[in-house]
mmCIF file of C-alpha atoms in Angstrom:
data_model
loop_
_atom_site.group_PDB
_atom_site.id
_atom_site.type_symbol
_atom_site.label_atom_id
_atom_site.label_comp_id
_atom_site.label_asym_id
_atom_site.label_seq_id
_atom_site.Cartn_x
_atom_site.Cartn_y
_atom_site.Cartn_z
ATOM 1 C CA UNK A 1 0.000 0.000 0.000
ATOM 2 C CA UNK A 2 2.867 2.347 0.860
ATOM 3 C CA UNK A 3 4.382 1.786 -2.566
ATOM 4 C CA UNK A 4 1.038 2.507 -4.206
ATOM 5 C CA UNK A 5 0.669 5.804 -2.321
ATOM 6 C CA UNK A 6 4.252 6.733 -3.132
ATOM 7 C CA UNK A 7 3.654 5.964 -6.802
ATOM 8 C CA UNK A 8 0.571 8.182 -6.825
ATOM 9 C CA UNK A 9 2.447 11.053 -5.194
ATOM 10 C CA UNK A 10 5.298 10.701 -7.706
ATOM 11 C CA UNK A 11 2.860 10.761 -10.611
ATOM 12 C CA UNK A 12 1.094 13.850 -9.277
ATOM 13 C CA UNK A 13 4.451 15.502 -8.641
ATOM 14 C CA UNK A 14 5.492 14.894 -12.236
ATOM 15 C CA UNK A 15 2.214 16.390 -13.445
ATOM 16 C CA UNK A 16 2.727 19.518 -11.343
ATOM 17 C CA UNK A 17 6.326 19.837 -12.530
ATOM 18 C CA UNK A 18 5.330 19.885 -16.176
ATOM 19 C CA UNK A 19 2.105 21.896 -15.815
ATOM 20 C CA UNK A 20 3.940 24.986 -14.574
ATOM 21 C CA UNK A 21 2.737 27.748 -12.302
ATOM 22 C CA UNK A 22 -0.322 29.887 -13.007
ATOM 23 C CA UNK A 23 1.654 32.629 -14.779
ATOM 24 C CA UNK A 24 3.554 30.313 -17.141
ATOM 25 C CA UNK A 25 2.568 30.976 -20.751
ATOM 26 C CA UNK A 26 2.011 27.744 -22.740
ATOM 27 C CA UNK A 27 3.105 27.268 -26.338
ATOM 28 C CA UNK A 28 0.757 27.314 -29.296
ATOM 29 C CA UNK A 29 0.662 24.052 -31.251
ATOM 30 C CA UNK A 30 0.338 24.709 -34.989
ATOM 31 C CA UNK A 31 -1.301 22.270 -37.396
ATOM 32 C CA UNK A 32 0.745 24.007 -40.101
ATOM 33 C CA UNK A 33 3.320 26.707 -39.392
ATOM 34 C CA UNK A 34 1.742 30.058 -40.350
ATOM 35 C CA UNK A 35 3.061 32.114 -43.236
ATOM 36 C CA UNK A 36 4.844 35.268 -42.212
ATOM 37 C CA UNK A 37 2.435 37.481 -44.144
ATOM 38 C CA UNK A 38 -0.451 36.118 -42.067
ATOM 39 C CA UNK A 39 1.006 36.563 -38.605
ATOM 40 C CA UNK A 40 -0.536 39.493 -36.790
ATOM 41 C CA UNK A 41 1.377 42.530 -35.616
ATOM 42 C CA UNK A 42 1.213 43.960 -32.118
ATOM 43 C CA UNK A 43 -0.390 47.045 -33.690
ATOM 44 C CA UNK A 44 -3.178 45.051 -35.375
ATOM 45 C CA UNK A 45 -6.713 45.071 -34.024
ATOM 46 C CA UNK A 46 -8.219 41.637 -34.786
ATOM 47 C CA UNK A 47 -11.866 40.847 -34.206
ATOM 48 C CA UNK A 48 -11.824 38.154 -31.506
ATOM 49 C CA UNK A 49 -14.787 35.864 -30.857
ATOM 50 C CA UNK A 50 -14.915 33.094 -28.243
ATOM 51 C CA UNK A 51 -17.216 30.068 -28.604
ATOM 52 C CA UNK A 52 -17.507 26.608 -27.049
ATOM 53 C CA UNK A 53 -16.989 23.266 -28.742
ATOM 54 C CA UNK A 54 -20.015 21.691 -27.013
ATOM 55 C CA UNK A 55 -22.857 22.549 -24.683
ATOM 56 C CA UNK A 56 -21.201 20.484 -21.959
ATOM 57 C CA UNK A 57 -18.602 23.223 -21.482
ATOM 58 C CA UNK A 58 -19.805 25.648 -18.819
ATOM 59 C CA UNK A 59 -18.799 28.994 -20.258
ATOM 60 C CA UNK A 60 -21.165 31.912 -19.763
ATOM 61 C CA UNK A 61 -21.495 34.783 -22.229
ATOM 62 C CA UNK A 62 -19.710 36.972 -19.685
ATOM 63 C CA UNK A 63 -16.849 34.457 -19.560
ATOM 64 C CA UNK A 64 -16.540 34.488 -23.339
ATOM 65 C CA UNK A 65 -16.508 38.277 -23.451
ATOM 66 C CA UNK A 66 -13.888 38.446 -20.706
ATOM 67 C CA UNK A 67 -11.562 35.967 -22.434
ATOM 68 C CA UNK A 68 -11.981 37.737 -25.791
ATOM 69 C CA UNK A 69 -11.130 41.039 -24.104
ATOM 70 C CA UNK A 70 -8.018 39.562 -22.489
ATOM 71 C CA UNK A 71 -6.813 38.341 -25.886
ATOM 72 C CA UNK A 72 -7.598 41.646 -27.609
ATOM 73 C CA UNK A 73 -5.728 43.473 -24.847
ATOM 74 C CA UNK A 74 -2.514 41.797 -26.036
ATOM 75 C CA UNK A 75 -2.661 44.052 -29.113
ATOM 76 C CA UNK A 76 -2.039 47.795 -28.963
ATOM 77 C CA UNK A 77 -3.271 49.511 -32.158
ATOM 78 C CA UNK A 78 -1.458 52.781 -32.841
ATOM 79 C CA UNK A 79 -3.126 55.861 -34.291
ATOM 80 C CA UNK A 80 -0.332 56.324 -36.832
ATOM 81 C CA UNK A 81 0.013 52.622 -37.680
ATOM 82 C CA UNK A 82 -0.922 51.058 -40.998
ATOM 83 C CA UNK A 83 -4.619 50.400 -41.534
ATOM 84 C CA UNK A 84 -5.689 47.361 -39.534
ATOM 85 C CA UNK A 85 -5.846 44.220 -41.623
ATOM 86 C CA UNK A 86 -9.268 42.484 -41.748
ATOM 87 C CA UNK A 87 -8.533 39.462 -39.562
ATOM 88 C CA UNK A 88 -11.184 37.591 -37.592
ATOM 89 C CA UNK A 89 -10.094 35.258 -34.800
ATOM 90 C CA UNK A 90 -12.317 32.373 -33.708
ATOM 91 C CA UNK A 91 -11.332 30.854 -30.345
ATOM 92 C CA UNK A 92 -13.282 27.634 -29.739
ATOM 93 C CA UNK A 93 -12.898 26.488 -26.143
ATOM 94 C CA UNK A 94 -12.686 22.691 -25.947
ATOM 95 C CA UNK A 95 -12.079 22.457 -22.192
ATOM 96 C CA UNK A 96 -12.830 24.901 -19.382
ATOM 97 C CA UNK A 97 -12.576 23.495 -15.867
ATOM 98 C CA UNK A 98 -12.340 25.696 -12.792
ATOM 99 C CA UNK A 99 -11.113 22.812 -10.674
ATOM 100 C CA UNK A 100 -11.493 22.523 -6.917
ATOM 101 C CA UNK A 101 -9.583 24.892 -4.616
ATOM 102 C CA UNK A 102 -9.982 22.637 -1.578
ATOM 103 C CA UNK A 103 -8.591 19.626 -3.443
ATOM 104 C CA UNK A 104 -5.629 21.681 -4.687
ATOM 105 C CA UNK A 105 -4.927 22.844 -1.121
ATOM 106 C CA UNK A 106 -4.865 19.241 0.080
ATOM 107 C CA UNK A 107 -2.527 17.841 -2.576
ATOM 108 C CA UNK A 108 -0.822 19.162 -5.680
ATOM 109 C CA UNK A 109 -2.201 17.558 -8.825
ATOM 110 C CA UNK A 110 -5.769 17.360 -7.570
ATOM 111 C CA UNK A 111 -8.556 19.797 -8.456
ATOM 112 C CA UNK A 112 -6.739 20.976 -11.577
ATOM 113 C CA UNK A 113 -7.656 24.032 -13.639
ATOM 114 C CA UNK A 114 -7.787 23.586 -17.419
ATOM 115 C CA UNK A 115 -8.341 25.886 -20.379
ATOM 116 C CA UNK A 116 -7.909 24.382 -23.858
ATOM 117 C CA UNK A 117 -8.929 25.887 -27.171
ATOM 118 C CA UNK A 118 -8.681 25.610 -30.930
ATOM 119 C CA UNK A 119 -7.883 28.893 -32.665
ATOM 120 C CA UNK A 120 -8.584 29.790 -36.295
ATOM 121 C CA UNK A 121 -7.651 33.019 -38.034
ATOM 122 C CA UNK A 122 -9.799 34.113 -40.977
ATOM 123 C CA UNK A 123 -8.867 36.732 -43.550
ATOM 124 C CA UNK A 124 -11.850 38.803 -44.627
ATOM 125 C CA UNK A 125 -13.477 39.062 -47.044
ATOM 126 C CA UNK A 126 -13.881 35.442 -48.041
ATOM 127 C CA UNK A 127 -13.298 33.827 -44.638
ATOM 128 C CA UNK A 128 -10.082 32.154 -45.768
ATOM 129 C CA UNK A 129 -8.367 30.293 -42.899
ATOM 130 C CA UNK A 130 -4.790 31.606 -42.802
ATOM 131 C CA UNK A 131 -3.648 30.301 -39.414
ATOM 132 C CA UNK A 132 -4.766 27.517 -37.098
ATOM 133 C CA UNK A 133 -3.409 26.242 -33.786
ATOM 134 C CA UNK A 134 -4.330 24.948 -30.338
ATOM 135 C CA UNK A 135 -3.474 26.215 -26.855
ATOM 136 C CA UNK A 136 -3.648 24.150 -23.668
ATOM 137 C CA UNK A 137 -3.155 25.614 -20.197
ATOM 138 C CA UNK A 138 -3.167 23.488 -17.040
ATOM 139 C CA UNK A 139 -2.623 24.513 -13.433
ATOM 140 C CA UNK A 140 -2.052 21.758 -10.873
ATOM 141 C CA UNK A 141 -0.058 23.281 -8.004
ATOM 142 C CA UNK A 142 -1.184 22.651 -4.430
ATOM 143 C CA UNK A 143 -1.004 24.269 -1.011
ATOM 144 C CA UNK A 144 -1.979 27.851 -0.303
ATOM 145 C CA UNK A 145 -0.796 28.936 -3.754
ATOM 146 C CA UNK A 146 -2.935 26.307 -5.454
ATOM 147 C CA UNK A 147 -5.997 27.103 -3.358
ATOM 148 C CA UNK A 148 -5.739 30.857 -3.898
ATOM 149 C CA UNK A 149 -5.298 30.594 -7.676
ATOM 150 C CA UNK A 150 -8.498 30.768 -9.725
ATOM 151 C CA UNK A 151 -9.363 30.192 -13.355
ATOM 152 C CA UNK A 152 -9.385 33.985 -13.802
ATOM 153 C CA UNK A 153 -5.654 33.967 -13.032
ATOM 154 C CA UNK A 154 -5.062 31.123 -15.479
ATOM 155 C CA UNK A 155 -6.981 32.941 -18.228
ATOM 156 C CA UNK A 156 -4.266 35.623 -18.375
ATOM 157 C CA UNK A 157 -1.374 33.422 -19.592
ATOM 158 C CA UNK A 158 -3.856 31.534 -21.770
ATOM 159 C CA UNK A 159 -4.808 34.811 -23.490
ATOM 160 C CA UNK A 160 -1.139 35.719 -23.902
ATOM 161 C CA UNK A 161 -0.456 32.303 -25.443
ATOM 162 C CA UNK A 162 -3.261 32.820 -27.970
ATOM 163 C CA UNK A 163 -1.867 36.259 -28.840
ATOM 164 C CA UNK A 164 1.625 34.776 -29.240
ATOM 165 C CA UNK A 165 0.192 32.172 -31.591
ATOM 166 C CA UNK A 166 -1.472 34.898 -33.622
ATOM 167 C CA UNK A 167 1.732 36.915 -33.774
ATOM 168 C CA UNK A 168 3.923 33.899 -34.506
ATOM 169 C CA UNK A 169 6.436 35.075 -31.915
ATOM 170 C CA UNK A 170 9.298 33.021 -30.496
ATOM 171 C CA UNK A 171 7.071 32.110 -27.562
ATOM 172 C CA UNK A 172 5.129 29.691 -29.765
ATOM 173 C CA UNK A 173 5.964 26.138 -30.731
ATOM 174 C CA UNK A 174 6.994 24.908 -34.160
ATOM 175 C CA UNK A 175 4.538 22.998 -36.318
ATOM 176 C CA UNK A 176 2.965 20.050 -34.507
ATOM 177 C CA UNK A 177 3.904 17.896 -37.528
ATOM 178 C CA UNK A 178 7.498 18.041 -36.209
ATOM 179 C CA UNK A 179 7.108 16.573 -32.695
ATOM 180 C CA UNK A 180 10.851 16.298 -32.039
ATOM 181 C CA UNK A 181 11.165 20.084 -32.274
ATOM 182 C CA UNK A 182 8.218 20.738 -29.972
ATOM 183 C CA UNK A 183 9.424 21.412 -26.395
ATOM 184 C CA UNK A 184 5.966 21.170 -24.832
ATOM 185 C CA UNK A 185 5.404 17.793 -26.475
ATOM 186 C CA UNK A 186 8.725 16.597 -25.055
ATOM 187 C CA UNK A 187 7.598 17.710 -21.595
ATOM 188 C CA UNK A 188 4.318 15.841 -22.045
ATOM 189 C CA UNK A 189 6.126 12.693 -23.101
ATOM 190 C CA UNK A 190 8.512 13.027 -20.167
ATOM 191 C CA UNK A 191 5.630 13.418 -17.736
ATOM 192 C CA UNK A 192 3.930 10.385 -19.244
ATOM 193 C CA UNK A 193 7.119 8.377 -18.845
ATOM 194 C CA UNK A 194 7.379 9.359 -15.175
ATOM 195 C CA UNK A 195 3.749 8.412 -14.580
ATOM 196 C CA UNK A 196 4.312 5.008 -16.222
ATOM 197 C CA UNK A 197 7.355 4.397 -14.018
ATOM 198 C CA UNK A 198 5.394 5.418 -10.938
ATOM 199 C CA UNK A 199 2.547 3.039 -11.844
ATOM 200 C CA UNK A 200 5.056 0.213 -12.423
ATOM 201 C CA UNK A 201 6.638 0.851 -9.043
ATOM 202 C CA UNK A 202 3.232 0.569 -7.396
ATOM 203 C CA UNK A 203 2.488 -2.857 -8.878
#
């Protein structure tokens, strides 16, 4: 039994290690690396809309508006900048879990917070898709820090990650079709390996 508990703790510890703290900005995962001419500039003013992938995702209209505003806030249009290009950004939330503060306080790895989304960039007119990627943000820390962190805190780095994906900055990952060059994928694989070892040790 002791070995089983130890294995569980090791697995949860590995998950926390690779999930990062609330302020860590995740990397965008591109289906196809975006063309330079279709990456947004910091001075652009894209139209951002947030939707949900299914009715099972509990995301109120106020939540959608807040997340869209946080993403839009990552852009600072200038009065003397070039005319804003007609880009429309569709953020489809595929996972939105507030987690459980009490569970996080008890043990790191429990009561996790998740925000995942698929992002598409359309060029108007014509609604041509010119960029597409996913963003996944997980928070799994425990203790007082874990209990005091809310999904509102996690939305901030999530919004920054979406903006980075739109801008194609160095903070984003390379195309997902090249897994060996994707640092976040390597972390995920490493975490999975640690969990497998922990489960083996508990048998």
